[in-house]
Short mmCIF file of C-alpha atoms in Angstrom, two decimals:
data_model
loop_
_atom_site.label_atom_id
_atom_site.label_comp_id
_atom_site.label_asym_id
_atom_site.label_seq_id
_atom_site.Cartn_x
_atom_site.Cartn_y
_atom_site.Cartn_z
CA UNK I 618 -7.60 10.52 -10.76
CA UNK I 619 -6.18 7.87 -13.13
CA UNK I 620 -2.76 9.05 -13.41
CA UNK I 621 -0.51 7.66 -11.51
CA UNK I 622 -0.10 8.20 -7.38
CA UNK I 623 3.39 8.61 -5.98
CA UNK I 624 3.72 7.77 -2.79
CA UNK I 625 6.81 6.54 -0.40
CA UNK I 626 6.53 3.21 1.23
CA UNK I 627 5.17 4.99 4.42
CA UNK I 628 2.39 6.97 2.72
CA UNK I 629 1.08 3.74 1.25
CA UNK I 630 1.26 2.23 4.40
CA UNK I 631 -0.80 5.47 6.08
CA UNK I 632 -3.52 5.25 3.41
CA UNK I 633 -3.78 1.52 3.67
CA UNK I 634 -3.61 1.81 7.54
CA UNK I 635 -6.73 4.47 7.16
CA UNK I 636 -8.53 2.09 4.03
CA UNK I 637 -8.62 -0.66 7.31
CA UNK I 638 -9.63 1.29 10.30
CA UNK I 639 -12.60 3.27 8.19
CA UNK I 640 -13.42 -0.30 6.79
CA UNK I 641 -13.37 -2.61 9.57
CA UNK I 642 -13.97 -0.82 12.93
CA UNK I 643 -15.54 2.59 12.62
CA UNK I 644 -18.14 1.79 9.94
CA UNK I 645 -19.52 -1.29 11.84
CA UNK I 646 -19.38 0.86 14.76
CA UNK I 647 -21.90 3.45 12.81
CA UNK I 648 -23.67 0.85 10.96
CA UNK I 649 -25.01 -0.31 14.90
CA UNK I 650 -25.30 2.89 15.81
CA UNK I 651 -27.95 3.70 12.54
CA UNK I 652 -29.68 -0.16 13.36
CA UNK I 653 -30.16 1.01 17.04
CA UNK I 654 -31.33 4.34 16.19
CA UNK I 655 -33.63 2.93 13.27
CA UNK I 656 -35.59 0.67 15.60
CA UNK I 657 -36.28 3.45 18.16
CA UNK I 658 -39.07 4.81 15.51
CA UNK I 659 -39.52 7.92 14.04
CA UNK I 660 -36.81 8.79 12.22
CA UNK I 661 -37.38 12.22 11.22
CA UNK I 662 -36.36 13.57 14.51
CA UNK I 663 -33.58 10.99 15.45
CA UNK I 664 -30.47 12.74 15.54
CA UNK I 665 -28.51 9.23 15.99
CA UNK I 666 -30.28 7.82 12.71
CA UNK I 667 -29.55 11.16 10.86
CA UNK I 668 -26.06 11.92 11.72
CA UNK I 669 -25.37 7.84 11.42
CA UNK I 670 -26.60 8.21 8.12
CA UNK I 671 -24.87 11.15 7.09
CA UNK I 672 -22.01 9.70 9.01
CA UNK I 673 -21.90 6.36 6.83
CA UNK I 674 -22.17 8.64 3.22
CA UNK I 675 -19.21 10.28 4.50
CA UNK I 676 -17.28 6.92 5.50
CA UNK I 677 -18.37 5.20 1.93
CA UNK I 678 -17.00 7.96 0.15
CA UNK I 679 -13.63 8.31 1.70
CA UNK I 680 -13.31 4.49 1.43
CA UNK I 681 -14.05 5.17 -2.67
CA UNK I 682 -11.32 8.07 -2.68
CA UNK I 683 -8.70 6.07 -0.51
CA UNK I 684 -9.34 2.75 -2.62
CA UNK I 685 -8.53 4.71 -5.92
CA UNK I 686 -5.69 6.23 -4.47
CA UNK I 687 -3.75 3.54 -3.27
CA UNK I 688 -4.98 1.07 -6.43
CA UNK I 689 -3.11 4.30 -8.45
CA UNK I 690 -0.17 4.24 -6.08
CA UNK I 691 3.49 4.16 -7.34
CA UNK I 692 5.08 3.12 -4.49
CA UNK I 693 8.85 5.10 -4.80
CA UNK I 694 11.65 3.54 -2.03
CA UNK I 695 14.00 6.69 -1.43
CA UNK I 696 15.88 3.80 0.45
CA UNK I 697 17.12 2.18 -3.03
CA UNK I 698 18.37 5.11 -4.39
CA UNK I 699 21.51 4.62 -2.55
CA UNK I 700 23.71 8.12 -2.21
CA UNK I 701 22.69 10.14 -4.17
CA UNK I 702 23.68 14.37 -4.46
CA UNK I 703 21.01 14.94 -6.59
CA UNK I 704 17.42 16.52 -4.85
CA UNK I 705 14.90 13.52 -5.68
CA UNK I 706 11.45 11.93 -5.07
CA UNK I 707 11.72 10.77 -1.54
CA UNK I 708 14.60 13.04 -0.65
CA UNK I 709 15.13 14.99 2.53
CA UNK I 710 16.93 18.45 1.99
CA UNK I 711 18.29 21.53 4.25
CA UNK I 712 17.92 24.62 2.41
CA UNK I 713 19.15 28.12 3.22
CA UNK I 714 15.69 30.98 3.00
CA UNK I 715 15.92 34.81 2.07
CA UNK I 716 16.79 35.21 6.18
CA UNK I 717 19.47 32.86 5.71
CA UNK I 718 17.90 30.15 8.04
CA UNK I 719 18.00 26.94 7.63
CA UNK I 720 14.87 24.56 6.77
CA UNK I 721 15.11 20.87 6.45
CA UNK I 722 11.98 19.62 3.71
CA UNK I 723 10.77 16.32 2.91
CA UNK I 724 9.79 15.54 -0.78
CA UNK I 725 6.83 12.86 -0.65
CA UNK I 726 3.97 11.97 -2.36
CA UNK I 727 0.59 14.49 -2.43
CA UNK I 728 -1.22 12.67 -0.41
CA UNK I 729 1.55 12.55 2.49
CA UNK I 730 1.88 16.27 1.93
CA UNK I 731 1.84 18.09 5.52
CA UNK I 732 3.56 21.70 5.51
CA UNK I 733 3.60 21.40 9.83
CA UNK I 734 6.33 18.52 9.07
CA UNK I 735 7.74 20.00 6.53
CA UNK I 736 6.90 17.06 4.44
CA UNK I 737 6.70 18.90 0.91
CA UNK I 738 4.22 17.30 -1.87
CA UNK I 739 6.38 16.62 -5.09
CA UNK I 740 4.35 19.01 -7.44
CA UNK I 741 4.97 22.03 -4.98
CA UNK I 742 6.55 24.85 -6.40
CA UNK I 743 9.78 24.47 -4.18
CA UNK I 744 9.46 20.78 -4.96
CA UNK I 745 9.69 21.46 -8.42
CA UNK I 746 12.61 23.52 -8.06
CA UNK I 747 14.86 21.80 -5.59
CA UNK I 748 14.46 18.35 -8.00
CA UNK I 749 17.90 17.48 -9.87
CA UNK I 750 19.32 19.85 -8.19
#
């Protein structure tokens, strides 16, 4: 944390679409949920109080992590790079494995990072060698 977050336009969007959703409809949703348990008495053996509770600690802290991430985000537009031949931050590129097959990798930001997409995080190993290439 504090250095700076690079993230494409759509990452930012994802995190901010998250941020809202956590924020505004499923912690109100648990927040009820731990009221209602609350007034049914003992708490000690309410399992709706205690996982709404738990629940909520785990909600508050995401909405911490997410809100530092996306007030550190460098928002990078591949889009205004133009043409470019050079491998990049943002870039898509096709590259040719030991087996001599072909795999097609996104570079984006860590936090957009998903290997089942092939959506590569920029400090990756292969990240850092395909760049200005």
């Amino acid at each position: 944390m504090g250095k700076k977050n690079y993230i494409t336009p759509g990452g930012l969007r994802a995190l901010q679409d998250e941020l809202h959703a956590l924020r505004y409809v499923e912690r109100p949703e648990v927040t009820a949920t731990v009221a209602w348990a609350a007034e049914n008495g003992d708490r000690s053996e309410n399992a709706d109080y205690k996982y709404g509770k738990r629940r909520l600690m785990q909600i508050d802290r995401r909405l911490r992590w997410l809100s530092k991430r996306i007030e550190h985000a460098e928002v990078v537009d591949p889009a205004t790079r133009g043409e470019d031949d050079r491998v990049f931050f943002g870039a898509t590129v096709t590259i040719r494995d030991e087996e001599d097959a072909l795999k097609t990798y996104a570079i984006v930001g860590v936090d957009e990072a998903d290997a089942s997409q092939h959506r590569i995080s920029w400090v990756s190993p292969l990240a850092r060698a395909l760049r200005g290439k």
